[in-house]
mmCIF file of C-alpha atoms and ligand atoms in Angstrom:
data_model
loop_
_atom_site.group_PDB
_atom_site.id
_atom_site.type_symbol
_atom_site.label_atom_id
_atom_site.label_comp_id
_atom_site.label_asym_id
_atom_site.label_seq_id
_atom_site.Cartn_x
_atom_site.Cartn_y
_atom_site.Cartn_z
ATOM 1 C CA UNK A 206 32.343 -20.089 40.819
ATOM 2 C CA UNK A 207 31.538 -18.532 37.530
ATOM 3 C CA UNK A 208 28.262 -17.205 36.416
ATOM 4 C CA UNK A 209 27.668 -17.783 32.655
ATOM 5 C CA UNK A 210 23.943 -17.415 32.729
ATOM 6 C CA UNK A 211 22.910 -14.143 30.537
ATOM 7 C CA UNK A 212 19.236 -12.873 29.393
ATOM 8 C CA UNK A 213 18.171 -13.661 26.092
ATOM 9 C CA UNK A 214 14.337 -12.806 24.685
ATOM 10 C CA UNK A 215 13.565 -12.377 28.497
ATOM 11 C CA UNK A 216 14.692 -15.892 29.076
ATOM 12 C CA UNK A 217 17.392 -16.647 31.861
ATOM 13 C CA UNK A 218 19.957 -18.742 30.022
ATOM 14 C CA UNK A 219 22.209 -20.908 32.343
ATOM 15 C CA UNK A 220 25.125 -19.859 29.738
ATOM 16 C CA UNK A 221 25.117 -17.886 25.971
ATOM 17 C CA UNK A 222 25.441 -20.758 23.849
ATOM 18 C CA UNK A 223 22.350 -21.979 22.166
ATOM 19 C CA UNK A 224 22.094 -24.434 19.365
ATOM 20 C CA UNK A 225 20.794 -22.859 16.050
ATOM 21 C CA UNK A 226 17.700 -24.372 13.867
ATOM 22 C CA UNK A 227 18.777 -27.648 12.216
ATOM 23 C CA UNK A 228 18.281 -31.302 11.921
ATOM 24 C CA UNK A 229 20.449 -31.632 14.785
ATOM 25 C CA UNK A 230 17.375 -30.448 16.805
ATOM 26 C CA UNK A 231 14.564 -32.271 15.022
ATOM 27 C CA UNK A 232 13.736 -35.086 17.833
ATOM 28 C CA UNK A 233 13.157 -34.998 21.189
ATOM 29 C CA UNK A 234 16.065 -37.293 21.684
ATOM 30 C CA UNK A 235 18.158 -35.079 20.251
ATOM 31 C CA UNK A 236 17.228 -32.191 22.113
ATOM 32 C CA UNK A 237 18.274 -33.918 25.012
ATOM 33 C CA UNK A 238 21.136 -34.865 23.949
ATOM 34 C CA UNK A 239 22.086 -31.240 23.346
ATOM 35 C CA UNK A 240 21.279 -30.451 26.915
ATOM 36 C CA UNK A 241 23.049 -32.943 28.030
ATOM 37 C CA UNK A 242 26.440 -31.720 26.460
ATOM 38 C CA UNK A 243 25.464 -28.073 28.144
ATOM 39 C CA UNK A 244 23.044 -26.108 25.636
ATOM 40 C CA UNK A 245 21.590 -23.354 27.170
ATOM 41 C CA UNK A 246 18.538 -23.623 24.925
ATOM 42 C CA UNK A 247 17.830 -24.927 21.426
ATOM 43 C CA UNK A 248 15.755 -23.785 18.349
ATOM 44 C CA UNK A 249 13.863 -26.148 17.025
ATOM 45 C CA UNK A 250 14.419 -27.621 13.029
ATOM 46 C CA UNK A 251 11.773 -24.929 10.906
ATOM 47 C CA UNK A 252 8.425 -25.636 9.811
ATOM 48 C CA UNK A 253 8.122 -23.967 6.376
ATOM 49 C CA UNK A 254 5.641 -21.821 5.817
ATOM 50 C CA UNK A 255 4.527 -23.694 2.701
ATOM 51 C CA UNK A 256 4.226 -26.551 4.865
ATOM 52 C CA UNK A 257 1.565 -24.945 6.874
ATOM 53 C CA UNK A 258 -0.482 -23.311 4.071
ATOM 54 C CA UNK A 259 -0.454 -26.787 2.211
ATOM 55 C CA UNK A 260 -2.160 -27.970 5.188
ATOM 56 C CA UNK A 261 -5.096 -25.130 4.956
ATOM 57 C CA UNK A 262 -5.279 -25.635 0.956
ATOM 58 C CA UNK A 263 -5.453 -29.519 1.640
ATOM 59 C CA UNK A 264 -8.565 -28.960 4.358
ATOM 60 C CA UNK A 265 -10.526 -26.578 1.579
ATOM 61 C CA UNK A 266 -9.894 -29.221 -1.080
ATOM 62 C CA UNK A 267 -11.251 -32.139 0.902
ATOM 63 C CA UNK A 268 -14.643 -29.806 1.829
ATOM 64 C CA UNK A 269 -14.931 -29.245 -2.174
ATOM 65 C CA UNK A 270 -14.497 -33.142 -2.885
ATOM 66 C CA UNK A 271 -17.065 -33.277 0.264
ATOM 67 C CA UNK A 272 -19.754 -31.756 -1.504
ATOM 68 C CA UNK A 273 -19.256 -33.175 -4.994
ATOM 69 C CA UNK A 274 -19.702 -36.771 -3.788
ATOM 70 C CA UNK A 275 -16.469 -38.183 -5.220
ATOM 71 C CA UNK A 276 -15.920 -41.893 -5.642
ATOM 72 C CA UNK A 277 -15.129 -43.803 -2.896
ATOM 73 C CA UNK A 278 -11.393 -44.529 -4.075
ATOM 74 C CA UNK A 279 -10.797 -40.939 -4.723
ATOM 75 C CA UNK A 280 -11.887 -39.987 -1.121
ATOM 76 C CA UNK A 281 -9.950 -42.151 0.189
ATOM 77 C CA UNK A 282 -6.747 -41.521 -1.459
ATOM 78 C CA UNK A 283 -7.372 -37.879 -0.426
ATOM 79 C CA UNK A 284 -7.846 -38.759 3.183
ATOM 80 C CA UNK A 285 -4.390 -40.480 3.115
ATOM 81 C CA UNK A 286 -2.884 -37.397 1.288
ATOM 82 C CA UNK A 287 -4.327 -34.903 4.070
ATOM 83 C CA UNK A 288 -3.376 -37.237 6.740
ATOM 84 C CA UNK A 289 -0.059 -37.347 5.631
ATOM 85 C CA UNK A 290 0.482 -33.313 5.310
ATOM 86 C CA UNK A 291 -1.382 -32.955 8.855
ATOM 87 C CA UNK A 292 0.614 -35.289 10.331
ATOM 88 C CA UNK A 293 3.897 -32.934 9.863
ATOM 89 C CA UNK A 294 2.436 -29.969 11.400
ATOM 90 C CA UNK A 295 0.913 -32.309 14.332
ATOM 91 C CA UNK A 296 4.357 -33.863 14.407
ATOM 92 C CA UNK A 297 6.263 -30.790 15.034
ATOM 93 C CA UNK A 298 3.465 -29.672 18.068
ATOM 94 C CA UNK A 299 4.191 -33.017 19.624
ATOM 95 C CA UNK A 300 7.782 -32.124 19.355
ATOM 96 C CA UNK A 301 7.372 -29.039 21.247
ATOM 97 C CA UNK A 302 5.322 -30.592 23.827
ATOM 98 C CA UNK A 303 7.355 -33.770 24.233
ATOM 99 C CA UNK A 304 10.585 -31.685 24.211
ATOM 100 C CA UNK A 305 8.936 -29.589 26.975
ATOM 101 C CA UNK A 306 8.283 -32.407 29.119
ATOM 102 C CA UNK A 307 11.591 -34.011 29.016
ATOM 103 C CA UNK A 308 14.227 -31.177 29.125
ATOM 104 C CA UNK A 309 14.745 -27.966 31.439
ATOM 105 C CA UNK A 310 16.285 -25.615 28.878
ATOM 106 C CA UNK A 311 14.060 -23.230 26.875
ATOM 107 C CA UNK A 312 12.604 -24.525 23.621
ATOM 108 C CA UNK A 313 12.397 -22.211 21.061
ATOM 109 C CA UNK A 314 10.261 -23.169 17.692
ATOM 110 C CA UNK A 315 10.908 -22.034 14.456
ATOM 111 C CA UNK A 316 9.391 -20.660 11.321
ATOM 112 C CA UNK A 317 10.833 -20.009 7.845
ATOM 113 C CA UNK A 318 8.535 -17.610 5.925
ATOM 114 C CA UNK A 319 8.196 -15.306 3.331
ATOM 115 C CA UNK A 320 4.840 -13.995 3.458
ATOM 116 C CA UNK A 321 2.724 -12.254 6.223
ATOM 117 C CA UNK A 322 -0.747 -14.804 4.962
ATOM 118 C CA UNK A 323 -2.391 -17.392 6.775
ATOM 119 C CA UNK A 324 -0.015 -19.137 8.024
ATOM 120 C CA UNK A 325 0.620 -16.991 11.096
ATOM 121 C CA UNK A 326 -2.848 -18.349 12.412
ATOM 122 C CA UNK A 327 -0.783 -21.462 13.048
ATOM 123 C CA UNK A 328 1.606 -19.661 15.535
ATOM 124 C CA UNK A 329 -1.051 -19.973 18.095
ATOM 125 C CA UNK A 330 -0.839 -23.668 18.171
ATOM 126 C CA UNK A 331 2.807 -23.405 18.838
ATOM 127 C CA UNK A 332 2.276 -21.391 21.950
ATOM 128 C CA UNK A 333 -0.335 -23.264 22.765
ATOM 129 C CA UNK A 334 2.447 -26.258 22.422
ATOM 130 C CA UNK A 335 4.519 -24.707 25.000
ATOM 131 C CA UNK A 336 7.247 -23.033 23.192
ATOM 132 C CA UNK A 337 9.138 -20.844 25.189
ATOM 133 C CA UNK A 338 9.922 -18.494 22.246
ATOM 134 C CA UNK A 339 8.940 -18.453 18.299
ATOM 135 C CA UNK A 340 12.087 -17.700 16.127
ATOM 136 C CA UNK A 341 10.961 -16.462 12.454
ATOM 137 C CA UNK A 342 13.426 -16.956 10.023
ATOM 138 C CA UNK A 343 12.322 -14.680 7.168
ATOM 139 C CA UNK A 344 13.919 -15.799 4.121
ATOM 140 C CA UNK A 345 13.381 -13.172 1.460
ATOM 141 C CA UNK A 346 15.693 -14.151 -1.749
ATOM 142 C CA UNK A 347 18.328 -10.897 -2.175
ATOM 143 C CA UNK A 348 18.499 -12.351 -5.501
ATOM 144 C CA UNK A 349 14.695 -11.602 -6.339
ATOM 145 C CA UNK A 350 14.902 -8.898 -9.287
ATOM 146 C CA UNK A 351 11.009 -7.889 -8.792
ATOM 147 C CA UNK A 352 9.915 -4.428 -7.559
ATOM 148 C CA UNK A 353 8.250 -5.832 -4.480
ATOM 149 C CA UNK A 354 8.810 -3.935 -1.120
ATOM 150 C CA UNK A 355 11.141 -6.571 -0.262
ATOM 151 C CA UNK A 356 11.482 -4.803 3.452
ATOM 152 C CA UNK A 357 8.120 -3.560 4.263
ATOM 153 C CA UNK A 358 7.303 -7.488 4.357
ATOM 154 C CA UNK A 359 9.700 -8.319 7.487
ATOM 155 C CA UNK A 360 7.572 -5.495 8.956
ATOM 156 C CA UNK A 361 4.214 -7.291 7.777
ATOM 157 C CA UNK A 362 5.123 -10.601 8.871
ATOM 158 C CA UNK A 363 6.177 -9.280 12.609
ATOM 159 C CA UNK A 364 2.967 -7.318 13.265
ATOM 160 C CA UNK A 365 0.840 -9.957 12.100
ATOM 161 C CA UNK A 366 2.643 -12.818 14.123
ATOM 162 C CA UNK A 367 2.702 -10.125 17.166
ATOM 163 C CA UNK A 368 -0.843 -9.804 17.151
ATOM 164 C CA UNK A 369 -1.231 -13.591 17.451
ATOM 165 C CA UNK A 370 1.218 -14.690 20.261
ATOM 166 C CA UNK A 371 2.307 -13.901 23.554
ATOM 167 C CA UNK A 372 5.432 -15.626 23.881
ATOM 168 C CA UNK A 373 8.789 -13.734 22.655
ATOM 169 C CA UNK A 374 9.174 -13.354 18.843
ATOM 170 C CA UNK A 375 12.474 -13.125 17.712
ATOM 171 C CA UNK A 376 13.736 -12.976 14.088
ATOM 172 C CA UNK A 377 16.580 -14.011 11.855
ATOM 173 C CA UNK A 378 17.546 -11.908 9.143
ATOM 174 C CA UNK A 379 20.104 -12.352 6.241
ATOM 175 C CA UNK A 380 22.877 -9.197 6.070
ATOM 176 C CA UNK A 381 21.689 -8.527 2.896
ATOM 177 C CA UNK A 382 20.221 -4.825 3.027
ATOM 178 C CA UNK A 383 20.481 -1.779 1.515
ATOM 179 C CA UNK A 384 21.305 -0.458 4.985
ATOM 180 C CA UNK A 385 21.552 -3.214 7.248
ATOM 181 C CA UNK A 386 22.227 -1.198 10.389
ATOM 182 C CA UNK A 387 19.249 0.788 9.764
ATOM 183 C CA UNK A 388 16.957 -2.247 8.981
ATOM 184 C CA UNK A 389 18.361 -3.707 12.035
ATOM 185 C CA UNK A 390 17.546 -0.820 14.160
ATOM 186 C CA UNK A 391 14.036 -0.399 13.055
ATOM 187 C CA UNK A 392 13.121 -4.154 13.429
ATOM 188 C CA UNK A 393 14.668 -4.208 16.882
ATOM 189 C CA UNK A 394 11.718 -1.292 17.868
ATOM 190 C CA UNK A 395 8.948 -3.434 16.456
ATOM 191 C CA UNK A 396 8.235 -5.201 19.412
ATOM 192 C CA UNK A 397 10.096 -8.005 18.772
ATOM 193 C CA UNK A 398 12.211 -9.907 21.865
ATOM 194 C CA UNK A 399 14.987 -10.340 19.549
ATOM 195 C CA UNK A 400 17.111 -10.219 16.482
ATOM 196 C CA UNK A 401 19.435 -13.143 15.290
ATOM 197 C CA UNK A 402 22.295 -11.933 12.946
ATOM 198 C CA UNK A 403 22.350 -13.518 10.752
ATOM 199 C CA UNK A 404 20.852 -16.275 8.524
ATOM 200 C CA UNK A 405 23.645 -18.550 6.467
ATOM 201 C CA UNK A 406 22.678 -18.690 2.555
ATOM 202 C CA UNK A 407 24.237 -22.155 1.072
ATOM 203 C CA UNK A 408 26.405 -20.733 -1.727
ATOM 204 C CA UNK A 409 26.217 -22.466 -5.460
ATOM 205 C CA UNK A 410 29.816 -23.262 -6.997
ATOM 206 C CA UNK A 411 30.209 -24.906 -10.429
ATOM 207 C CA UNK A 412 31.896 -28.467 -11.064
ATOM 208 C CA UNK A 413 34.331 -27.383 -14.020
ATOM 209 C CA UNK A 414 34.523 -31.017 -14.945
ATOM 210 C CA UNK A 415 30.477 -31.981 -15.216
ATOM 211 C CA UNK A 416 29.465 -28.321 -15.735
ATOM 212 C CA UNK A 417 26.993 -28.698 -13.148
ATOM 213 C CA UNK A 418 26.137 -26.473 -10.371
ATOM 214 C CA UNK A 419 26.776 -28.045 -6.884
ATOM 215 C CA UNK A 420 26.489 -26.539 -3.305
ATOM 216 C CA UNK A 421 29.336 -25.213 -2.123
ATOM 217 C CA UNK A 422 29.927 -25.300 1.572
ATOM 218 C CA UNK A 423 26.888 -26.775 3.574
ATOM 219 C CA UNK A 424 28.371 -25.710 6.883
ATOM 220 C CA UNK A 425 30.270 -22.353 7.735
ATOM 221 C CA UNK A 426 34.166 -21.783 8.511
ATOM 222 C CA UNK A 427 35.304 -19.622 11.297
ATOM 223 C CA UNK A 428 36.044 -16.823 9.015
ATOM 224 C CA UNK A 429 32.299 -16.336 8.543
ATOM 225 C CA UNK A 430 32.053 -14.949 12.200
ATOM 226 C CA UNK A 431 33.684 -11.537 11.374
ATOM 227 C CA UNK A 432 30.676 -10.379 9.090
ATOM 228 C CA UNK A 433 28.384 -11.012 12.400
ATOM 229 C CA UNK A 434 30.920 -9.305 14.606
ATOM 230 C CA UNK A 435 30.986 -6.630 12.761
ATOM 231 C CA UNK A 436 27.134 -5.447 12.729
ATOM 232 C CA UNK A 437 27.089 -7.019 16.513
ATOM 233 C CA UNK A 438 29.631 -4.171 17.479
ATOM 234 C CA UNK A 439 27.705 -1.520 15.505
ATOM 235 C CA UNK A 440 24.467 -2.087 16.553
ATOM 236 C CA UNK A 441 24.762 -3.742 20.169
ATOM 237 C CA UNK A 442 24.100 -0.120 21.869
ATOM 238 C CA UNK A 443 21.473 0.740 19.231
ATOM 239 C CA UNK A 444 18.979 -1.800 19.283
ATOM 240 C CA UNK A 445 15.897 -2.490 21.645
ATOM 241 C CA UNK A 446 15.752 -6.216 21.637
ATOM 242 C CA UNK A 447 17.978 -9.112 22.376
ATOM 243 C CA UNK A 448 20.848 -10.164 19.653
ATOM 244 C CA UNK A 449 22.478 -13.589 18.877
ATOM 245 C CA UNK A 450 25.054 -13.986 16.844
ATOM 246 C CA UNK A 451 25.018 -16.823 14.166
ATOM 247 C CA UNK A 452 27.049 -17.845 11.735
ATOM 248 C CA UNK A 453 30.772 -19.138 11.915
ATOM 249 C CA UNK A 454 30.647 -19.516 15.199
ATOM 250 C CA UNK A 455 32.707 -22.535 16.587
ATOM 251 C CA UNK A 456 35.127 -21.959 19.457
ATOM 252 C CA UNK A 457 34.820 -20.648 22.636
ATOM 253 C CA UNK A 458 37.062 -17.921 21.950
ATOM 254 C CA UNK A 459 34.428 -16.830 18.861
ATOM 255 C CA UNK A 460 31.680 -16.917 21.690
ATOM 256 C CA UNK A 461 33.756 -14.411 23.522
ATOM 257 C CA UNK A 462 34.515 -11.879 20.643
ATOM 258 C CA UNK A 463 30.933 -11.771 19.922
ATOM 259 C CA UNK A 464 30.043 -11.057 23.655
ATOM 260 C CA UNK A 465 32.801 -8.313 23.764
ATOM 261 C CA UNK A 466 31.338 -6.883 21.152
ATOM 262 C CA UNK A 467 27.720 -7.036 22.719
ATOM 263 C CA UNK A 468 25.903 -10.150 21.817
ATOM 264 C CA UNK A 469 23.386 -11.401 24.561
ATOM 265 C CA UNK A 470 24.142 -14.900 23.287
ATOM 266 C CA UNK A 471 25.310 -17.016 19.830
ATOM 267 C CA UNK A 472 23.739 -19.814 17.942
ATOM 268 C CA UNK A 473 25.860 -22.607 17.021
ATOM 269 C CA UNK A 474 25.159 -25.086 14.284
ATOM 270 C CA UNK A 475 28.038 -26.158 11.624
ATOM 271 C CA UNK A 476 30.732 -26.499 14.551
ATOM 272 C CA UNK A 477 28.322 -29.477 16.216
ATOM 273 C CA UNK A 478 28.179 -31.106 12.753
ATOM 274 C CA UNK A 479 31.839 -30.665 12.146
ATOM 275 C CA UNK A 480 32.588 -32.263 15.696
ATOM 276 C CA UNK A 481 29.922 -33.446 17.544
ATOM 277 C CA UNK A 482 27.401 -31.718 20.102
ATOM 278 C CA UNK A 483 30.000 -32.717 22.664
ATOM 279 C CA UNK A 484 32.134 -29.434 21.412
ATOM 280 C CA UNK A 485 29.420 -27.310 23.479
ATOM 281 C CA UNK A 486 31.244 -28.480 26.560
ATOM 282 C CA UNK A 487 34.942 -27.684 25.291
ATOM 283 C CA UNK A 488 33.746 -24.101 24.019
ATOM 284 C CA UNK A 489 32.000 -23.528 27.999
ATOM 285 C CA UNK A 490 35.179 -24.639 29.412
ATOM 286 C CA UNK A 491 37.385 -22.245 27.057
ATOM 287 C CA UNK A 492 35.106 -19.223 28.190
ATOM 288 C CA UNK A 493 35.614 -20.403 31.823
ATOM 289 C CA UNK A 494 39.264 -20.685 31.633
ATOM 290 C CA UNK A 495 39.488 -17.455 29.827
ATOM 291 C CA UNK A 496 36.847 -15.638 32.480
ATOM 292 C CA UNK A 497 39.393 -17.016 35.164
ATOM 293 C CA UNK A 498 42.507 -15.709 33.659
ATOM 294 C CA UNK A 499 40.654 -12.372 33.310
ATOM 295 C CA UNK A 500 39.048 -12.027 36.722
ATOM 296 C CA UNK A 501 35.867 -12.066 35.518
ATOM 297 C CA UNK A 502 32.666 -13.679 37.227
ATOM 298 C CA UNK A 503 29.976 -12.955 35.169
ATOM 299 C CA UNK A 504 29.327 -12.391 31.436
ATOM 300 C CA UNK A 505 27.705 -8.726 32.317
ATOM 301 C CA UNK A 506 31.331 -7.596 33.440
ATOM 302 C CA UNK A 507 32.476 -7.733 30.047
ATOM 303 C CA UNK A 508 29.250 -7.850 27.608
ATOM 304 C CA UNK A 509 29.656 -5.110 25.294
ATOM 305 C CA UNK A 510 32.823 -4.155 26.667
ATOM 306 C CA UNK A 511 34.883 -3.973 22.920
ATOM 307 C CA UNK A 512 31.856 -2.388 20.969
ATOM 308 C CA UNK A 513 31.045 0.403 23.799
ATOM 309 C CA UNK A 514 34.869 1.615 23.624
ATOM 310 C CA UNK A 515 35.086 2.028 20.193
ATOM 311 C CA UNK A 516 31.495 3.054 19.430
ATOM 312 C CA UNK A 517 31.909 6.447 19.541
ATOM 313 C CA UNK A 518 33.883 6.322 16.167
ATOM 314 C CA UNK A 519 32.548 3.513 14.379
ATOM 315 C CA UNK A 520 32.557 5.121 10.960
ATOM 316 C CA UNK A 521 35.599 6.647 10.840
ATOM 317 C CA UNK A 522 37.547 3.716 12.403
ATOM 318 C CA UNK A 523 35.996 1.711 9.562
ATOM 319 C CA UNK A 524 36.730 4.376 7.054
ATOM 320 C CA UNK A 525 40.651 4.660 8.440
ATOM 321 C CA UNK A 526 40.554 0.480 8.442
ATOM 322 C CA UNK A 527 39.945 0.624 4.686
ATOM 323 C CA UNK A 528 42.198 3.424 3.834
ATOM 324 C CA UNK A 529 45.029 1.788 5.549
ATOM 325 C CA UNK A 530 44.500 -1.603 4.037
ATOM 326 C CA UNK A 531 43.899 -0.403 0.151
ATOM 327 C CA UNK A 532 45.740 2.724 -0.064
ATOM 328 C CA UNK A 533 49.046 1.990 1.943
ATOM 329 C CA UNK A 534 48.382 5.311 3.897
ATOM 330 C CA UNK A 535 49.772 4.654 7.408
HETATM 331 C C1 FMN B 823 21.936 -28.905 8.066
HETATM 332 C C2 FMN B 823 21.692 -27.643 8.281
HETATM 333 C C3 FMN B 823 20.079 -27.451 8.657
HETATM 334 C C4 FMN B 823 19.444 -26.097 8.862
HETATM 335 N N1 FMN B 823 18.245 -26.103 9.275
HETATM 336 C C5 FMN B 823 17.702 -25.166 9.097
HETATM 337 C C6 FMN B 823 16.362 -24.529 9.459
HETATM 338 O O1 FMN B 823 15.742 -25.341 9.404
HETATM 339 N N2 FMN B 823 15.748 -23.291 9.941
HETATM 340 C C7 FMN B 823 16.778 -22.484 10.010
HETATM 341 O O2 FMN B 823 16.265 -21.247 10.246
HETATM 342 N N3 FMN B 823 18.243 -22.656 9.833
HETATM 343 C C8 FMN B 823 18.835 -23.529 9.281
HETATM 344 N N4 FMN B 823 20.068 -23.630 9.558
HETATM 345 C C9 FMN B 823 20.790 -22.782 9.595
HETATM 346 C C10 FMN B 823 21.412 -22.481 10.895
HETATM 347 O O3 FMN B 823 20.364 -22.326 12.005
HETATM 348 C C11 FMN B 823 22.526 -21.214 11.245
HETATM 349 O O4 FMN B 823 21.873 -20.173 10.773
HETATM 350 C C12 FMN B 823 23.673 -21.604 9.843
HETATM 351 O O5 FMN B 823 24.245 -22.776 9.729
HETATM 352 C C13 FMN B 823 25.058 -20.584 10.563
HETATM 353 O O6 FMN B 823 25.253 -20.521 11.588
HETATM 354 P P1 FMN B 823 26.577 -21.481 11.820
HETATM 355 O O7 FMN B 823 27.635 -21.127 11.434
HETATM 356 O O8 FMN B 823 26.932 -21.834 13.075
HETATM 357 O O9 FMN B 823 26.150 -23.494 11.184
HETATM 358 C C14 FMN B 823 20.554 -24.993 8.917
HETATM 359 C C15 FMN B 823 21.884 -25.099 8.581
HETATM 360 C C16 FMN B 823 22.358 -26.317 8.393
HETATM 361 C C17 FMN B 823 23.768 -26.695 8.457
#
């Protein structure tokens, strides 16, 4: 009997396939469907920092309105406005608590954030609603040309959130850092439980007939997995937290590669949009087939096997491949 269980963020997952944050995990019914198709955990659709701040801002405005004795009608309208905004946060907390009652797999909440400000108070409510962990999608725009200390913001956000909650915190990052390896290592040393490599940016495209900008590719393709594979392989034995591979993981074969490189788990989204949640089971069957063929009973028997063997000479290896490819030196 094969055992596909893995440890991720200190949680035991029945297999390495987590469904990443998207609209596929925005209702309890969908979360149940993902579980019944084999997902070992789900990351819920993200709340945005701005949505949380909006609630705080609206509350302040409400208090001000109270004092100024606004006309009856405007108070009613403001109440309705406030109610709609609060509803979004209340709905999110209800999604967490309802999902926790109806599925057995871990439910990971997600917040997309850009600052370490007041929104961080809300993380306590997420914890109280029963989330097993919190994933922060820190989404600082790499095209920002201002002179802000872009990288310090990551540490400020993590520091603030870690002070508020006791549940495991993971951070989903982009690959756009001057020194991604160093950043990954330093982030892993902050006390977070895991890193998700990587966030995916929608690429812009240009329609040459209408001369308009359009979105190129909402969903990833399988070739996008290789940049993730590189960084998982390079960093898996150098970090102090779990690593989840995300972007371009579309098949059982991709999952095996990421684990061989040292990933603790993977997150899958586009493949399930392109196919269906039933594809999780297909991927799991393919992993089992491969494990049987190789004589592995447990994931730990091959986790990190390839990266560890090549880790001794990573930099030299990368340089040599580059030279072979572009200079014709054999
Ligand atoms: C329709 C759609 C909605 C998404 N919504 C979120 C979101 O709310 N929060 C988040 O962190 N990532 C979101 N993502 C990004 C995915 O979680 C994932 O990082 C990205 O799609 C790369 O993984 P993939 O190659 O398996 O699709 C979304 C992706 C898609 C396609």
